[in-house]
Amino acid sequence: MEAVFFFVFFYPLFMAIFWMMGSAIFFVRREKRARRPPRLKAYPKIAILVPCHNEELIIRDAIEQLSENEYPNFEIIAINDGSTDRTGEILAEIASGHPKLRVVTLTHNYGKAMALRAGTLVSSAEFLMCIDADALLAKDALFWMMEHFLNGPRVGAVTGNPRVLNRTSLLARIQIGEFSAIIGMVKRSQRNLGRLFTVSGVNACFRRAALYDVGFWSSSTVTEDIDISWKLQLKHWDIRYEPRALTWILVPEKIGALWRQRLRWAQGGVEAAIRYFRDMSRWRSRRMWSVYAEYWVGVLWCYAFLLTVACWAGTRLWPEWPVAMRVSTLIPGWTGVILAVTCLAQFSVGLYIDSVYERRGLLRYLFWAIWYPAIYWLISAFTTVVAVPKGAWQYRRTRYAVWKSPARRLRDLLVWMRPRGRDRGHVFAEHPLVVHSRRLAELLVTVVFWGLWVYFVTPLVSLLLWLAGIYLFVDRMISMGGYRAFADQLVHYAAAVFVMWFLLTAWVLWNQTRYGRNERRTVRPPHVSEAKMAKAMGLEPETVVSLRVKKKIALHFESEARPCIEHAS
């Protein structure tokens, strides 16, 4: 168990350091200078695809917000994915008086992947922006994304920077830290290595030629964003991360909803890892090896983490617990102290980097981030352990992957969309007493967690005080081996950090020289004609041509994902 215990604590420690270094390099090289949207040499047409299922409360406001985008050449295609509420009626009503909106109605709920395929079929745009119906796309986001496409013929997709909109609950504020200190930092670090694990499904723009090359989205996976990311990169299409392309999203505010969302994410990762195992074993896929290895090491960590906790509980509760499986403590000496400080540093760096995209900054949310390591580790570990057998069992057993989106506070989205003075009849308000009581309880519990964190790092505090000649809590420092033990571990960690920094910097420079300056695909990707789209979808070219000028289209899918048009007008 000693090796497992060592792995459980050292893996998050070194990954946190790697993410901080990688995101710092990315920020200095790519983000720090430009703040205003770029002027493009051309403005090709973009189709904004909006899959929606039972979104009657917000779809009208969502379409209105998208129509105010500052990009000069775009259309909006709303795909009604078998909604059972008034979503279809509202879309039909809006489309009649909206010149840029077209509506595709799917007669059944086929899932997001098939909805996106339908939207791609009926649009003639070269670039396809995919966004959820309950998300808000920044008005200048398309400029930042298109800069990558126009300057890089190999770029197949660009993913943006999701920002949390609903911030009234503790769980939502914790996820602010997650999107900055985990998701954002991971994408920045992976981009330095040249490959991303996944685009953000809520905020991603694709090149039609790249989608056609890989066969579009897969309908059987529960996370179409992970699947399409791996398909594109295995075919040597580049995926870029653009943190200045902002999208405001709603996150789950209940543990049950968060669990279902993260379980689906974890299951999608398992399905992709199984589906593309053979492709990963080939030499031509070597640039994806780092992503694949990082994923499986993360899965292994989740099992090791739960095994360590189970062995610790067994050691405490059962005197006859096997000696080889005993774990006497979950506080690993100076390593635990360094890990606690590193996690706080990671959140500080992540919030600082992303604070440039917030009017009031993000460091004020650092107070609530103390919750995240515990919640993130527990939920990640449990969902991964459940998702591995579930994903393996359901792999290729589902024809159309559908799911129910987690419950979110639509109030926050509606208040954001609707300016003052307008009708807010469907905005749900809470009683002030309920709001204040909840916030007070969250504040008190968070203060308790900070107290536990301070207790956890008291050996380091006592060491610093001892060096200053103040002898407080000295017994805490002595019980962990004193300053010599701390100095020894610090020297080892410093050496490891130096090696990581050197290798990462060398890789970034080599990657830039090998793949950045010497563009291997200098020819513009071929245009995907109506004939090619018709062949890919199993239709006649004349049908595709006619669909691209229709305002309202209804269809369903037959065998092998072949669309069958019911009516078009």
Coordinates of C-alpha atoms in Angstrom, one line a residue, residues 207-446:
R207 CA -14.5 23.7 -40.0
R208 CA -17.0 21.9 -42.2
A209 CA -14.1 20.2 -44.2
A210 CA -12.7 18.8 -41.0
L211 CA -16.1 17.4 -39.9
Y212 CA -16.6 15.9 -43.3
D213 CA -13.2 14.3 -43.2
V214 CA -13.9 12.4 -39.9
G215 CA -17.5 11.6 -40.6
F216 CA -19.2 14.2 -38.4
W217 CA -20.3 13.6 -34.8
S218 CA -20.9 10.0 -33.5
S219 CA -24.5 9.4 -32.4
S220 CA -23.8 6.6 -30.0
T221 CA -21.6 8.4 -27.5
V222 CA -22.9 10.3 -24.5
T223 CA -20.2 13.1 -24.9
E224 CA -20.1 14.1 -28.5
D225 CA -17.5 16.8 -27.7
I226 CA -14.8 14.3 -26.5
D227 CA -15.5 11.9 -29.4
I228 CA -15.2 14.6 -32.1
S229 CA -12.1 16.0 -30.5
W230 CA -10.3 12.7 -30.7
K231 CA -11.5 11.9 -34.2
L232 CA -10.3 15.3 -35.5
Q233 CA -6.9 15.1 -33.9
L234 CA -6.3 11.4 -34.9
K235 CA -6.8 12.7 -38.5
H236 CA -4.2 15.3 -37.8
W237 CA -6.6 18.3 -37.6
D238 CA -5.5 20.9 -35.1
I239 CA -7.7 22.0 -32.2
R240 CA -7.1 25.4 -30.7
Y241 CA -8.1 26.9 -27.3
E242 CA -9.1 30.5 -27.4
P243 CA -9.7 31.9 -23.9
R244 CA -10.9 35.2 -25.2
A245 CA -13.9 33.7 -26.9
L246 CA -16.2 33.8 -23.9
T247 CA -19.5 31.9 -23.4
W248 CA -21.6 32.4 -20.2
I249 CA -23.1 29.1 -19.0
L250 CA -25.3 27.8 -16.2
V251 CA -23.8 25.1 -14.0
P252 CA -25.6 22.6 -11.8
E253 CA -26.4 23.8 -8.3
K254 CA -27.5 20.6 -6.7
I255 CA -25.2 17.6 -5.8
G256 CA -27.5 15.2 -7.6
A257 CA -27.5 17.2 -10.8
L258 CA -23.7 17.7 -10.6
W259 CA -23.2 13.9 -10.1
R260 CA -25.3 13.0 -13.2
Q261 CA -23.4 15.6 -15.3
R262 CA -20.0 14.4 -14.2
L263 CA -20.9 10.7 -14.5
R264 CA -21.9 11.4 -18.2
W265 CA -18.6 13.2 -18.7
A266 CA -16.6 10.3 -17.2
Q267 CA -18.6 7.7 -19.2
G268 CA -17.9 9.7 -22.4
G269 CA -14.2 9.6 -21.7
V270 CA -14.3 5.8 -21.2
E271 CA -16.2 5.3 -24.4
A272 CA -13.7 7.4 -26.4
A273 CA -10.7 5.6 -24.8
I274 CA -12.2 2.2 -25.8
R275 CA -13.3 3.3 -29.3
Y276 CA -9.9 4.8 -30.3
F277 CA -7.6 2.3 -28.5
R278 CA -6.3 0.8 -31.8
D279 CA -5.8 4.2 -33.4
M280 CA -3.7 5.3 -30.4
S281 CA -1.3 2.3 -30.8
R282 CA -0.2 3.6 -34.2
W283 CA 3.0 5.7 -34.6
R284 CA 1.2 8.3 -36.6
S285 CA -1.0 9.0 -33.5
R286 CA 2.0 9.7 -31.3
R287 CA 1.0 13.3 -30.6
M288 CA -2.1 12.0 -28.9
W289 CA -0.2 9.7 -26.6
S290 CA 0.3 12.3 -23.9
V291 CA -3.5 12.9 -23.8
Y292 CA -4.3 9.2 -23.8
A293 CA -1.7 8.5 -21.1
E294 CA -2.8 11.3 -18.9
Y295 CA -6.4 10.1 -19.1
W296 CA -5.6 6.5 -18.0
V297 CA -3.3 7.7 -15.2
G298 CA -6.1 9.9 -14.0
V299 CA -8.5 6.9 -14.0
L300 CA -5.9 4.8 -12.1
W301 CA -5.6 7.6 -9.6
C302 CA -9.4 7.5 -8.9
Y303 CA -9.2 3.8 -8.1
A304 CA -6.1 4.3 -6.0
F305 CA -7.7 7.1 -4.1
L306 CA -10.8 5.2 -3.2
L307 CA -8.7 2.1 -2.4
T308 CA -6.6 4.2 0.0
V309 CA -9.7 5.6 1.8
A310 CA -11.2 2.1 2.0
C311 CA -8.0 0.7 3.5
W312 CA -7.8 3.6 6.0
A313 CA -11.3 2.9 7.1
G314 CA -10.6 -0.8 7.3
T315 CA -7.5 -0.1 9.4
R316 CA -9.6 2.0 11.8
L317 CA -12.6 -0.2 12.1
W318 CA -11.3 -3.8 11.9
P319 CA -8.4 -4.8 14.1
E320 CA -7.7 -7.9 12.0
W321 CA -7.2 -5.8 8.8
P322 CA -4.3 -7.3 6.7
V323 CA -1.0 -5.7 7.6
A324 CA -0.1 -5.2 3.9
M325 CA -3.3 -3.2 3.3
R326 CA -3.1 -1.0 6.3
V327 CA -3.2 2.8 6.0
S328 CA -2.7 4.5 9.4
T329 CA -3.4 8.1 8.4
L330 CA -4.6 10.2 5.5
I331 CA -2.4 13.1 6.4
P332 CA 1.0 12.3 4.7
G333 CA 3.4 14.5 6.7
W334 CA 5.1 17.3 4.9
T335 CA 3.8 16.1 1.5
G336 CA 0.3 16.8 2.6
V337 CA 1.3 20.3 3.8
I338 CA 2.9 21.0 0.5
L339 CA -0.1 19.6 -1.4
A340 CA -2.5 21.9 0.5
V341 CA -0.4 24.9 -0.2
T342 CA 0.0 23.9 -3.9
C343 CA -3.7 23.5 -4.3
L344 CA -4.3 27.0 -3.0
A345 CA -1.6 28.4 -5.2
Q346 CA -3.1 26.6 -8.2
F347 CA -6.5 28.2 -7.6
S348 CA -4.9 31.6 -7.1
V349 CA -3.0 31.4 -10.4
G350 CA -6.1 30.1 -12.3
L351 CA -8.4 32.8 -10.9
Y352 CA -5.8 35.5 -11.5
I353 CA -5.3 34.5 -15.2
D354 CA -9.1 34.4 -15.8
S355 CA -9.8 37.5 -13.8
V356 CA -8.9 39.6 -16.9
Y357 CA -12.2 38.3 -18.5
E358 CA -14.3 39.5 -15.5
R359 CA -15.3 43.1 -14.8
R360 CA -14.9 42.6 -11.1
G361 CA -12.1 40.0 -11.1
L362 CA -12.2 36.5 -9.8
L363 CA -9.9 36.5 -6.8
R364 CA -12.8 37.3 -4.6
Y365 CA -14.0 33.8 -5.2
L366 CA -10.8 32.3 -3.8
F367 CA -12.6 32.2 -0.4
W368 CA -15.0 29.6 -1.7
A369 CA -12.4 27.6 -3.5
I370 CA -11.4 25.8 -0.3
W371 CA -14.3 23.4 -0.9
Y372 CA -13.2 22.4 -4.3
P373 CA -10.3 19.9 -3.7
A374 CA -12.5 17.8 -1.5
I375 CA -15.6 17.9 -3.7
Y376 CA -13.6 17.6 -7.0
W377 CA -11.5 14.6 -5.8
L378 CA -14.5 12.8 -4.3
I379 CA -16.9 13.3 -7.2
S380 CA -14.2 12.6 -9.8
A381 CA -13.1 9.5 -8.1
F382 CA -16.6 8.1 -7.5
T383 CA -18.0 9.0 -11.0
T384 CA -14.9 7.5 -12.7
V385 CA -15.1 4.3 -10.8
V386 CA -18.8 4.0 -11.7
A387 CA -18.3 5.2 -15.3
V388 CA -15.6 2.7 -16.3
P389 CA -17.7 -0.4 -16.1
K390 CA -20.8 1.5 -17.2
G391 CA -19.1 2.9 -20.3
A392 CA -17.5 -0.4 -21.2
W393 CA -20.9 -2.2 -20.9
Q394 CA -22.8 0.4 -22.9
Y395 CA -20.1 0.8 -25.6
R396 CA -21.8 0.5 -29.0
R397 CA -25.0 -0.8 -27.4
T398 CA -26.7 2.6 -27.8
R399 CA -27.8 3.9 -31.2
Y400 CA -28.8 7.4 -30.2
A401 CA -27.3 8.7 -27.0
V402 CA -29.8 11.0 -25.3
W403 CA -29.7 12.5 -21.8
K404 CA -31.6 14.9 -19.6
S405 CA -29.7 18.1 -18.9
P406 CA -29.1 18.8 -15.2
A407 CA -31.5 21.3 -13.5
R408 CA -30.1 24.8 -13.4
R409 CA -31.3 28.2 -12.2
L410 CA -32.8 29.7 -15.3
R411 CA -33.6 32.8 -13.2
D412 CA -29.9 33.9 -13.5
L413 CA -29.9 33.5 -17.3
L414 CA -33.1 35.4 -17.8
V415 CA -32.1 38.3 -15.6
W416 CA -28.9 38.5 -17.5
M417 CA -30.7 38.5 -20.9
R418 CA -33.5 40.9 -20.0
P419 CA -32.6 44.5 -19.5
R420 CA -34.3 46.6 -16.8
G421 CA -37.7 47.7 -17.5
R422 CA -38.7 44.8 -19.6
D423 CA -41.2 42.1 -18.7
R424 CA -39.8 39.5 -16.3
G425 CA -42.9 37.5 -15.8
H426 CA -41.2 34.1 -15.9
V427 CA -38.2 35.0 -13.7
F428 CA -38.4 32.9 -10.5
A429 CA -37.4 34.7 -7.3
E430 CA -36.6 33.4 -3.9
H431 CA -37.8 34.9 -0.7
P432 CA -35.1 37.1 0.8
L433 CA -35.1 35.2 4.1
V434 CA -34.3 32.0 2.3
V435 CA -31.5 33.6 0.4
H436 CA -29.9 35.2 3.5
S437 CA -30.3 32.0 5.5
R438 CA -28.6 29.9 2.8
R439 CA -25.8 32.3 2.4
L440 CA -25.2 32.5 6.1
A441 CA -25.0 28.7 6.4
E442 CA -22.7 28.5 3.4
L443 CA -20.4 31.2 5.0
L444 CA -20.2 29.4 8.3
V445 CA -19.4 26.0 6.8
T446 CA -16.8 27.5 4.5

